[in-house]
């Protein structure tokens, strides 16, 4: 046998504190390596059924059409849009960050007549603004991002949902970063179509997109006059594979689904409420520590996401050098700014497995070193001390 010129795969061990992917639990990695079975094997069909039951618990919904789309979070976005939209349909998309912008792009490609409503990056949408635009446009669908990972802003949805439904429209929600980290109440808030991703607060590697469609969304899909523009993401066919019929559509990524199943078991073992509380507790400790290091949040108080902490880079500090030092000397990944925030913010993720006191304290200690090496004035130990005080209090 010829000697391979390639070394055995041996990725570095990182602490993933960026905007995703997040750290994975060893049980999820082990599940990914379990023996592959066929996509119609009774064992796999049971895995699918169990995954659906657990996804409904996470989404807090009774929606029958709840499943994992084969593809990353963006595939979930595309799946929702192409199934709800027919060419010429009106869609309002709320854009206050990169992912709202992506949804508007996807909607336009699907043939929607798109109306974009905007807020500055870091801000959120007041219900009155949505009320005004739906009254004017009379859209079929309103799309909005629950947790804008590009800015760290948290959008409240309950009032907007009422407004959208009173106007006879459907509410499509991006819950890629929120699911598993903060409450996502699909039935309680009457969200019509929601998509998420495995790689953020579910702490499974990127590769699947949990989605759920409520009764209004299904009625809209069943009333379509045209075929769904994407064959791969057509829910009228995919649902026959995940539903009673188990009809072959595409070969499900078997081992990715094992990984998601195990990640969902871990979420439910912890308990959803406990998981939300853990994300909040570690966020508050990190926030106290960052403040003590002289770093300010880019999002106003009260609108900050616990799993994505966007802070302003202090004047005179080199963005790339600090992120490079964190990665190379400490094995810690954090994210840079996106879009207009490029070079202005760091995005520090505390998602799923990553959200722990250990990681908060290590990051604050390492960041102190990086800031000091950049000539920033930092009181030695202040970040770690403030975070410890937050944990103690
Ligand atoms: C990460 C993310 C996406 C895209 O998910 P991918 O897994 O990168 O395809 C979409 N929306 C939001 C809010 C995200 O954070």
Coordinates of C-alpha atoms in Angstrom, one line a residue, residues 10-286:
X10 CA -5.9 15.7 14.1
X11 CA -7.7 19.0 14.6
X12 CA -6.6 21.4 17.3
X13 CA -8.7 21.4 20.5
X14 CA -10.4 24.8 20.6
X15 CA -12.8 26.5 23.0
X16 CA -15.4 27.7 20.5
X17 CA -16.6 31.1 21.9
X18 CA -17.5 32.6 18.6
X19 CA -20.9 33.0 16.8
X20 CA -21.0 29.2 16.1
X21 CA -20.2 26.4 15.8
X22 CA -20.1 25.9 19.6
X23 CA -18.4 23.2 21.6
X24 CA -19.8 19.7 21.2
X25 CA -20.3 17.2 24.0
X26 CA -18.3 13.9 23.7
X27 CA -21.5 12.0 23.6
X28 CA -22.5 13.8 20.5
X29 CA -19.2 13.2 18.8
X30 CA -19.5 9.5 19.8
X31 CA -23.0 9.4 18.2
X32 CA -21.6 10.8 15.0
X33 CA -19.2 7.8 14.8
X34 CA -21.8 5.1 15.5
X35 CA -22.4 2.5 12.7
X36 CA -24.2 3.9 9.7
X37 CA -27.5 2.1 8.9
X38 CA -29.7 2.5 5.8
X39 CA -32.1 5.5 5.6
X40 CA -35.1 3.2 5.7
X41 CA -33.7 0.8 8.3
X42 CA -36.2 0.4 11.2
X43 CA -33.5 1.6 13.6
X44 CA -33.1 4.8 11.7
X45 CA -36.9 5.3 11.3
X46 CA -37.0 5.1 15.1
X47 CA -34.2 7.7 15.4
X48 CA -36.3 10.0 13.2
X49 CA -39.4 9.6 15.3
X50 CA -37.6 10.2 18.5
X51 CA -35.9 13.2 17.1
X52 CA -39.3 14.7 16.0
X53 CA -40.7 14.1 19.5
X54 CA -37.8 15.8 21.1
X55 CA -37.8 18.7 18.6
X56 CA -41.4 19.4 19.4
X57 CA -40.5 19.6 23.1
X58 CA -37.7 22.1 22.3
X59 CA -39.9 24.2 20.1
X60 CA -42.7 23.9 22.6
X61 CA -45.2 22.9 19.9
X62 CA -47.6 20.2 18.9
X63 CA -46.9 20.8 15.2
X64 CA -46.9 17.5 13.4
X65 CA -44.7 18.9 10.6
X66 CA -41.5 19.2 12.8
X67 CA -38.3 17.7 11.5
X68 CA -34.6 18.2 10.7
X69 CA -33.9 19.6 7.2
X70 CA -30.7 18.1 5.7
X71 CA -28.4 21.1 5.6
X72 CA -27.2 23.9 7.9
X73 CA -29.3 26.7 9.4
X74 CA -29.4 28.5 6.1
X75 CA -31.0 25.5 4.5
X76 CA -33.7 25.8 7.2
X77 CA -34.2 29.5 6.2
X78 CA -34.4 28.5 2.6
X79 CA -36.8 25.6 3.3
X80 CA -39.2 27.9 5.1
X81 CA -39.2 30.7 2.5
X82 CA -39.5 28.5 -0.6
X83 CA -42.4 26.5 0.9
X84 CA -44.4 29.6 2.0
X85 CA -43.7 31.8 -1.0
X86 CA -45.0 31.5 -4.6
X87 CA -43.6 33.8 -7.3
X88 CA -45.3 37.3 -6.9
X89 CA -46.2 36.8 -3.2
X90 CA -45.6 39.8 -0.9
X91 CA -43.1 39.3 1.9
X92 CA -41.9 41.8 4.5
X93 CA -38.5 41.1 5.9
X94 CA -37.2 42.8 9.0
X95 CA -33.5 43.6 8.6
X96 CA -31.4 44.7 11.6
X97 CA -28.4 42.5 10.9
X98 CA -26.7 40.1 8.4
X99 CA -29.2 37.3 8.9
X100 CA -32.3 39.4 8.2
X101 CA -30.4 40.6 5.1
X102 CA -29.9 37.0 4.1
X103 CA -33.6 36.2 4.5
X104 CA -34.5 39.1 2.2
X105 CA -32.0 37.8 -0.4
X106 CA -33.5 34.3 -0.2
X107 CA -37.1 35.7 -0.4
X108 CA -36.2 37.7 -3.5
X109 CA -34.6 34.6 -5.2
X110 CA -37.8 32.6 -4.4
X111 CA -39.7 35.2 -6.4
X112 CA -41.3 37.2 -3.5
X113 CA -42.0 40.9 -3.9
X114 CA -39.9 41.8 -0.9
X115 CA -40.4 44.9 1.3
X116 CA -37.5 45.4 3.7
X117 CA -38.0 47.2 7.0
X118 CA -34.9 48.3 8.7
X119 CA -33.4 49.0 12.1
X120 CA -29.7 49.9 12.7
X121 CA -27.4 47.0 13.6
X122 CA -27.8 46.3 17.3
X123 CA -31.3 47.6 17.6
X124 CA -34.6 45.7 17.5
X125 CA -38.1 46.3 16.0
X126 CA -40.8 48.0 18.0
X127 CA -44.3 46.4 17.3
X128 CA -45.6 49.8 15.9
X129 CA -43.1 49.7 13.1
X130 CA -44.3 46.2 12.0
X131 CA -48.0 47.3 12.4
X132 CA -47.4 50.2 10.0
X133 CA -45.7 48.2 7.3
X134 CA -48.1 45.2 7.3
X135 CA -51.0 47.7 7.1
X136 CA -49.4 49.3 4.1
X137 CA -48.0 46.2 2.2
X138 CA -50.6 43.5 3.2
X139 CA -48.0 40.8 2.9
X140 CA -48.5 37.0 2.8
X141 CA -45.4 36.4 5.1
X142 CA -43.5 38.5 7.6
X143 CA -39.9 37.3 8.3
X144 CA -38.0 38.2 11.4
X145 CA -34.9 37.1 13.3
X146 CA -35.3 36.2 17.0
X147 CA -31.6 36.3 17.9
X148 CA -29.5 38.3 15.5
X149 CA -26.1 36.6 15.8
X150 CA -24.4 39.3 13.8
X151 CA -25.2 42.0 16.3
X152 CA -26.2 40.2 19.6
X153 CA -29.7 41.8 19.7
X154 CA -32.8 39.9 21.1
X155 CA -36.1 40.6 19.3
X156 CA -39.3 40.1 21.3
X157 CA -42.0 38.3 19.2
X158 CA -45.3 38.0 21.1
X159 CA -46.8 41.4 20.2
X160 CA -45.5 41.2 16.6
X161 CA -47.1 37.8 16.2
X162 CA -50.6 39.3 17.1
X163 CA -50.1 42.2 14.7
X164 CA -49.0 39.9 11.8
X165 CA -52.0 37.6 12.3
X166 CA -54.5 40.4 12.7
X167 CA -53.3 41.5 9.2
X168 CA -53.9 38.0 7.9
X169 CA -50.2 37.3 7.3
X170 CA -47.9 34.4 8.4
X171 CA -45.0 34.9 10.8
X172 CA -41.7 33.3 9.9
X173 CA -39.0 33.3 12.6
X174 CA -35.3 32.6 12.5
X175 CA -34.5 30.8 15.8
X176 CA -31.1 29.5 14.7
X177 CA -29.3 31.0 17.6
X178 CA -32.1 31.2 20.1
X179 CA -33.3 27.6 20.2
X180 CA -31.9 25.9 23.3
X181 CA -30.5 29.1 24.8
X182 CA -33.6 31.3 25.4
X183 CA -37.4 30.6 25.3
X184 CA -38.8 29.9 21.8
X185 CA -42.5 29.3 22.4
X186 CA -43.8 28.2 19.0
X187 CA -47.4 27.5 20.1
X188 CA -47.5 30.0 22.9
X189 CA -46.5 32.9 20.6
X190 CA -48.3 31.3 17.6
X191 CA -45.2 31.3 15.3
X192 CA -46.2 29.9 12.0
X193 CA -42.9 28.7 10.6
X194 CA -39.6 28.5 12.5
X195 CA -36.2 27.2 11.6
X196 CA -33.1 26.6 13.6
X197 CA -29.6 25.0 13.3
X198 CA -27.7 22.4 15.1
X199 CA -24.4 24.3 15.6
X200 CA -25.4 27.1 18.0
X201 CA -27.1 26.4 21.3
X202 CA -27.9 22.8 20.5
X203 CA -24.1 22.1 20.5
X204 CA -24.1 19.6 17.7
X205 CA -21.8 20.2 14.7
X206 CA -23.3 22.1 11.8
X207 CA -25.3 20.0 9.3
X208 CA -29.0 19.9 10.2
X209 CA -31.7 22.5 10.5
X210 CA -34.7 21.8 12.8
X211 CA -37.9 23.3 11.3
X212 CA -41.5 23.4 12.4
X213 CA -44.6 24.5 10.5
X214 CA -47.9 25.3 12.2
X215 CA -51.5 24.9 10.9
X216 CA -51.6 28.3 9.1
X217 CA -48.4 27.6 7.3
X218 CA -49.5 24.2 6.3
X219 CA -52.8 25.6 4.9
X220 CA -50.7 28.1 2.9
X221 CA -48.5 25.3 1.5
X222 CA -51.5 23.2 0.6
X223 CA -53.1 26.1 -1.2
X224 CA -50.1 26.6 -3.5
X225 CA -50.8 26.8 -7.2
X226 CA -47.2 26.3 -8.2
X227 CA -44.7 23.6 -7.2
X228 CA -42.2 24.6 -4.5
X229 CA -39.2 26.1 -6.4
X230 CA -36.7 23.8 -4.6
X231 CA -37.0 20.0 -5.2
X232 CA -34.7 19.2 -2.3
X233 CA -36.4 21.4 0.3
X234 CA -40.0 20.7 -0.9
X235 CA -41.8 20.0 2.4
X236 CA -44.8 18.3 0.6
X237 CA -42.3 15.6 -0.3
X238 CA -39.9 15.7 2.7
X239 CA -42.9 15.3 5.0
X240 CA -43.8 12.0 3.4
X241 CA -40.3 10.7 4.4
X242 CA -40.6 12.0 8.0
X243 CA -44.3 11.2 8.2
X244 CA -46.3 7.9 8.2
X245 CA -45.4 7.0 4.6
X246 CA -41.6 6.9 5.1
X247 CA -41.3 7.3 1.3
X248 CA -37.8 7.7 0.0
X249 CA -37.1 11.3 -0.9
X250 CA -33.3 11.9 -0.4
X251 CA -30.9 9.8 1.7
X252 CA -30.9 11.5 5.1
X253 CA -27.5 12.2 6.5
X254 CA -27.7 9.3 8.9
X255 CA -24.8 10.0 11.3
X256 CA -25.7 13.7 11.5
X257 CA -29.1 12.7 12.7
X258 CA -27.5 10.4 15.3
X259 CA -25.6 13.4 16.5
X260 CA -28.7 15.6 16.7
X261 CA -30.6 12.9 18.5
X262 CA -27.9 12.7 21.2
X263 CA -27.7 16.5 21.4
X264 CA -31.4 16.7 22.0
X265 CA -31.2 14.0 24.7
X266 CA -28.6 16.1 26.4
X267 CA -30.8 19.2 26.3
X268 CA -33.7 17.4 27.8
X269 CA -31.6 15.7 30.4
X270 CA -30.5 19.1 31.6
X271 CA -34.1 20.6 31.2
X272 CA -35.0 23.5 29.0
X273 CA -35.6 26.0 31.8
X274 CA -32.4 25.0 33.5
X275 CA -30.5 25.4 30.3
X276 CA -32.0 28.9 29.7
X277 CA -31.0 29.8 33.3
X278 CA -27.4 28.5 32.8
X279 CA -27.1 30.7 29.7
X280 CA -28.3 33.7 31.6
X281 CA -26.1 33.1 34.6
X282 CA -22.9 32.7 32.5
X283 CA -23.8 35.8 30.4
X284 CA -24.2 37.9 33.5
X285 CA -20.8 36.8 34.9
X286 CA -19.1 37.4 31.5

